Amino acid sequence: MNCKKVTYLIEKRAIAKLNFWEKIQIRLHKSVCNCCRNYDKDTTALNRMLLKVANITEPTKLLDKLEKERLKEALRNEIK
Amino acid sequence: MKEDHLKHIDTDLWVDEYSDMLYNYAQARVSDHDLSLDLVQDTFISALKALENFEGKSTIKTWLFSILKRKIIDHWRKQDSRKTRPMSSYFAEGSMGPHFLEPSSPKGLIPEFEEKINNEELGGVIHECIDDLPGKQKGIILDKLVQEKDSEEVCKDYDISASNLWVIVHRAKLQLRECLESKWVNS
């Protein structure tokens, strides 16, 4: 049993194309390993959750006046 | 003596227009306020120095972001000079069997969490877990799994190979899954 390799393949499957042998490895291993079966369910749900977050805008932090002044000053010195 | 055309550049306008978005991009990836500010300043300065190479093929904004991305990569390079090791060694180290997923063996609880959590809570919880990811992993997960960018583009942005990307995503997902499970169990 090789859970590290199989969970890796499960992750690779979400972002790349697996070859035939890689797909078989996942299927065979999952048929005997409860842990990796659960991992697959978990990570598939997690992928959906990550995508949902894309539509939830993160609060953007604005730099304060002083920080911007310092940036401006630094750039002005560059040009001088 | 500086180039004449620099005199016509209103750098104050650059700061007013772009510093907040550049800062937020950097901050989301390096999680360090001072470092993010430094990166933004370095980006502007590099842009000034390279201004004559700017051909107006892209917008100033796109151009500034491309410089900032390179600065972030350089930062990680300096911090972690060892190259991501080849795949063969990734699978040769540590426990490989069922113990690999311990101490928090997956119990398949995340789908239940997904069903129960509302959108406002979800954003907070996911971002807390993403924030804990080390180094490059954070930005890579944001770009690849949240924003769904092309793998090729992500590899280029972070200067990594495709197999590096798969290993990094694997590592990050192991940690994210654990983090989410513990938040669910403890909620």
Coordinates of C-alpha atoms in Angstrom, one line a residue:
Chain A
M1 CA 0.0 0.0 0.0
N2 CA 1.3 3.4 -0.9
C3 CA -1.0 6.1 0.3
K4 CA 1.5 8.9 -0.4
K5 CA 1.6 8.0 -4.1
V6 CA -2.1 7.5 -4.4
T7 CA -3.1 10.7 -2.7
Y8 CA -0.6 12.4 -4.9
L9 CA -2.2 10.9 -8.0
I10 CA -5.6 12.0 -6.7
E11 CA -4.3 15.5 -6.6
K12 CA -2.7 15.3 -9.9
R13 CA -5.9 14.1 -11.4
A14 CA -7.6 17.4 -10.5
I15 CA -5.1 19.5 -12.4
A16 CA -3.6 17.2 -15.1
K17 CA -4.5 14.2 -17.3
L18 CA -3.6 10.9 -15.8
N19 CA -2.5 7.9 -18.0
F20 CA -4.2 4.6 -17.9
W21 CA -1.9 3.0 -15.4
E22 CA -2.2 5.9 -13.0
K23 CA -6.0 5.7 -13.1
I24 CA -5.8 1.9 -12.4
Q25 CA -3.5 2.5 -9.5
I26 CA -6.0 4.9 -7.8
R27 CA -8.9 2.5 -8.4
L28 CA -7.1 -0.6 -7.2
H29 CA -5.7 1.1 -4.1
K30 CA -9.0 2.7 -3.2
S31 CA -10.7 -0.7 -3.3
V32 CA -8.5 -1.8 -0.4
C33 CA -7.8 1.4 1.5
N34 CA -10.5 3.1 3.5
C35 CA -8.2 6.0 4.3
C36 CA -7.6 6.9 0.6
R37 CA -11.3 6.5 -0.2
N38 CA -12.1 9.0 2.4
Y39 CA -9.2 11.2 1.3
D40 CA -10.7 11.3 -2.3
K41 CA -14.1 12.3 -1.0
D42 CA -12.6 15.0 1.3
T43 CA -10.3 16.5 -1.3
T44 CA -13.0 16.6 -4.0
A45 CA -15.3 18.5 -1.7
L46 CA -12.4 20.7 -0.7
N47 CA -11.7 21.5 -4.4
R48 CA -15.3 22.7 -4.8
M49 CA -15.1 24.8 -1.6
L50 CA -11.9 26.4 -2.9
L51 CA -13.7 27.4 -6.2
K52 CA -16.6 28.9 -4.3
V53 CA -14.2 31.1 -2.4
A54 CA -13.1 32.7 -5.7
N55 CA -16.4 34.4 -5.8
I56 CA -16.2 35.7 -2.3
T57 CA -14.2 38.8 -2.5
E58 CA -11.5 39.1 0.1
P59 CA -11.5 42.4 2.0
T60 CA -8.8 44.6 0.4
K61 CA -6.6 46.5 2.7
L62 CA -5.8 50.0 1.7
L63 CA -2.3 51.4 2.5
D64 CA -2.5 54.4 4.8
K65 CA -1.5 57.9 3.9
L66 CA 1.9 57.8 5.5
E67 CA 2.8 54.5 3.8
K68 CA 1.8 56.0 0.4
E69 CA 3.8 59.2 1.2
R70 CA 6.9 57.1 1.9
L71 CA 6.5 55.3 -1.4
K72 CA 6.1 58.5 -3.3
E73 CA 9.1 60.0 -1.6
A74 CA 11.2 56.9 -2.4
L75 CA 10.2 57.2 -6.1
R76 CA 10.8 60.9 -6.3
N77 CA 14.3 60.3 -5.0
E78 CA 14.8 57.7 -7.7
I79 CA 14.1 60.2 -10.4
K80 CA 16.1 63.1 -9.0
Chain B
M1 CA 22.4 62.1 -15.0
K2 CA 18.9 60.6 -15.4
E3 CA 17.1 60.1 -18.6
D4 CA 15.1 63.1 -19.7
H5 CA 11.8 61.2 -20.2
L6 CA 11.7 60.3 -16.5
K7 CA 10.9 63.9 -15.7
H8 CA 7.6 63.5 -17.4
I9 CA 6.5 60.6 -15.3
D10 CA 4.2 61.3 -12.4
T11 CA 5.2 58.7 -9.9
D12 CA 2.8 60.0 -7.4
L13 CA 0.0 59.0 -9.7
W14 CA 1.5 55.5 -9.9
V15 CA 1.3 55.2 -6.2
D16 CA -2.2 56.5 -5.9
E17 CA -3.4 54.3 -8.7
Y18 CA -1.6 51.0 -8.2
S19 CA 0.0 50.7 -4.8
D20 CA -3.1 49.2 -3.0
M21 CA -3.7 46.5 -5.6
L22 CA 0.0 45.6 -5.8
Y23 CA 0.2 45.5 -2.0
N24 CA -2.8 43.3 -1.7
Y25 CA -1.5 40.9 -4.3
A26 CA 1.9 40.6 -2.5
Q27 CA 0.3 40.4 1.0
A28 CA -1.9 37.5 -0.1
R29 CA 1.2 35.6 -1.1
V30 CA 3.9 36.5 1.4
S31 CA 1.8 37.3 4.5
D32 CA 4.1 40.0 5.7
H33 CA 3.1 43.6 5.7
D34 CA 6.6 45.2 5.7
L35 CA 7.9 42.7 3.1
S36 CA 4.9 43.4 0.9
L37 CA 5.5 47.2 1.1
D38 CA 9.1 46.6 0.2
L39 CA 8.1 44.5 -2.7
V40 CA 5.7 47.2 -4.0
Q41 CA 8.4 49.8 -3.7
D42 CA 11.0 47.6 -5.5
T43 CA 8.4 47.0 -8.2
F44 CA 7.9 50.7 -8.8
I45 CA 11.7 51.4 -8.8
S46 CA 12.4 48.5 -11.2
A47 CA 9.6 49.8 -13.4
L48 CA 11.2 53.3 -13.5
K49 CA 14.5 51.8 -14.4
A50 CA 13.0 49.8 -17.2
L51 CA 10.6 52.4 -18.4
E52 CA 12.3 52.7 -21.8
N53 CA 11.7 49.0 -22.3
F54 CA 8.0 49.4 -21.7
E55 CA 6.6 49.4 -25.2
G56 CA 3.0 49.9 -24.2
K57 CA 2.0 46.5 -25.5
S58 CA 0.3 45.8 -22.2
T59 CA -1.2 48.2 -19.8
I60 CA 0.9 49.8 -17.1
K61 CA -1.1 47.7 -14.6
T62 CA -0.3 44.4 -16.3
W63 CA 3.3 45.4 -16.6
L64 CA 3.6 46.4 -12.9
F65 CA 2.1 43.1 -11.9
S66 CA 4.5 41.1 -14.0
I67 CA 7.4 42.9 -12.3
L68 CA 5.9 42.2 -8.9
K69 CA 5.5 38.5 -9.7
R70 CA 9.1 38.3 -10.6
K71 CA 10.0 40.1 -7.3
I72 CA 8.0 37.5 -5.3
I73 CA 9.7 34.6 -7.1
D74 CA 13.1 36.2 -6.4
H75 CA 12.1 36.5 -2.7
W76 CA 11.4 32.8 -2.5
R77 CA 14.6 32.0 -4.3
K78 CA 16.6 33.9 -1.8
Q79 CA 14.8 32.4 1.1
D80 CA 14.9 28.8 -0.1
S81 CA 17.8 28.3 -2.4
R82 CA 17.4 24.5 -2.6
K83 CA 15.6 23.4 -5.7
T84 CA 12.5 21.4 -5.3
R85 CA 13.9 17.9 -5.3
P86 CA 13.1 15.5 -8.1
M87 CA 10.0 13.3 -7.9
S88 CA 11.9 10.1 -7.2
S89 CA 13.1 11.5 -3.9
Y90 CA 9.7 12.9 -3.0
F91 CA 8.4 9.4 -3.0
A92 CA 11.4 8.0 -1.3
E93 CA 11.2 10.0 1.9
G94 CA 8.9 9.5 4.9
S95 CA 6.2 7.0 5.6
M96 CA 4.4 5.6 2.5
G97 CA 1.9 3.2 3.9
P98 CA -1.4 3.9 5.6
H99 CA 0.6 5.7 8.3
F100 CA 1.4 8.4 5.8
L101 CA -2.0 10.0 6.5
E102 CA -1.8 9.8 10.2
P103 CA -2.3 11.3 12.8
S104 CA -5.4 12.6 11.1
S105 CA -6.5 9.8 8.9
P106 CA -9.2 11.1 6.6
K107 CA -12.6 10.1 7.8
G108 CA -14.5 11.6 4.9
L109 CA -16.0 14.5 7.0
I110 CA -15.3 17.3 4.5
P111 CA -18.4 16.8 2.3
E112 CA -20.5 17.1 5.4
F113 CA -18.7 20.3 6.3
E114 CA -19.2 21.6 2.7
E115 CA -22.9 21.0 3.0
K116 CA -23.4 22.7 6.4
I117 CA -21.2 25.8 6.1
N118 CA -22.6 29.0 4.7
N119 CA -20.8 31.2 2.2
E120 CA -19.7 33.9 4.7
E121 CA -18.2 31.4 7.1
L122 CA -16.6 29.4 4.2
G123 CA -14.6 32.3 3.0
G124 CA -13.2 33.0 6.4
V125 CA -12.4 29.3 7.2
I126 CA -10.7 28.6 3.8
H127 CA -8.6 31.8 3.9
E128 CA -7.4 31.0 7.4
C129 CA -6.3 27.6 6.3
I130 CA -4.7 28.9 3.1
D131 CA -2.9 31.6 5.2
D132 CA -1.1 28.8 7.1
L133 CA 0.4 27.3 4.0
P134 CA 4.2 27.9 3.8
G135 CA 6.1 29.8 1.2
K136 CA 5.1 29.5 -2.4
Q137 CA 2.3 27.0 -1.7
K138 CA -0.1 29.8 -0.7
G139 CA 0.1 31.7 -3.9
I140 CA 0.1 28.5 -6.0
I141 CA -3.1 27.3 -4.4
L142 CA -4.7 30.7 -4.8
D143 CA -3.8 30.8 -8.5
K144 CA -4.3 27.2 -9.4
L145 CA -7.2 26.0 -7.3
V146 CA -9.1 29.2 -6.4
Q147 CA -8.6 31.3 -9.5
E148 CA -8.2 28.2 -11.8
K149 CA -5.4 29.5 -13.8
D150 CA -3.7 27.4 -16.5
S151 CA -1.1 25.1 -15.1
E152 CA 1.3 26.4 -17.7
E153 CA 0.8 29.9 -16.6
V154 CA 1.2 29.1 -12.9
C155 CA 4.4 27.1 -13.6
K156 CA 5.8 30.1 -15.5
D157 CA 4.8 32.6 -12.8
Y158 CA 6.4 30.6 -10.1
D159 CA 9.3 29.3 -12.2
I160 CA 8.6 25.6 -11.5
S161 CA 8.1 22.5 -13.6
A162 CA 4.8 20.7 -14.1
S163 CA 5.9 17.9 -11.7
N164 CA 7.0 20.5 -9.1
L165 CA 3.5 21.9 -9.4
W166 CA 1.9 18.5 -8.7
V167 CA 4.1 17.9 -5.7
I168 CA 3.4 21.4 -4.3
V169 CA -0.3 21.0 -4.8
H170 CA -0.2 17.6 -3.1
R171 CA 1.7 18.9 -0.1
A172 CA -0.6 21.9 0.2
K173 CA -3.8 19.9 -0.1
L174 CA -2.7 17.4 2.6
Q175 CA -2.3 20.4 4.9
L176 CA -5.5 22.1 3.8
R177 CA -7.6 19.0 4.3
E178 CA -6.2 18.5 7.8
C179 CA -6.8 22.1 8.7
L180 CA -10.4 22.1 7.4
E181 CA -11.1 18.8 9.2
S182 CA -9.8 20.1 12.5
K183 CA -11.9 23.3 12.1
W184 CA -15.0 21.3 11.4
V185 CA -14.4 18.8 14.3
N186 CA -13.8 21.7 16.7
S187 CA -16.7 23.9 15.5

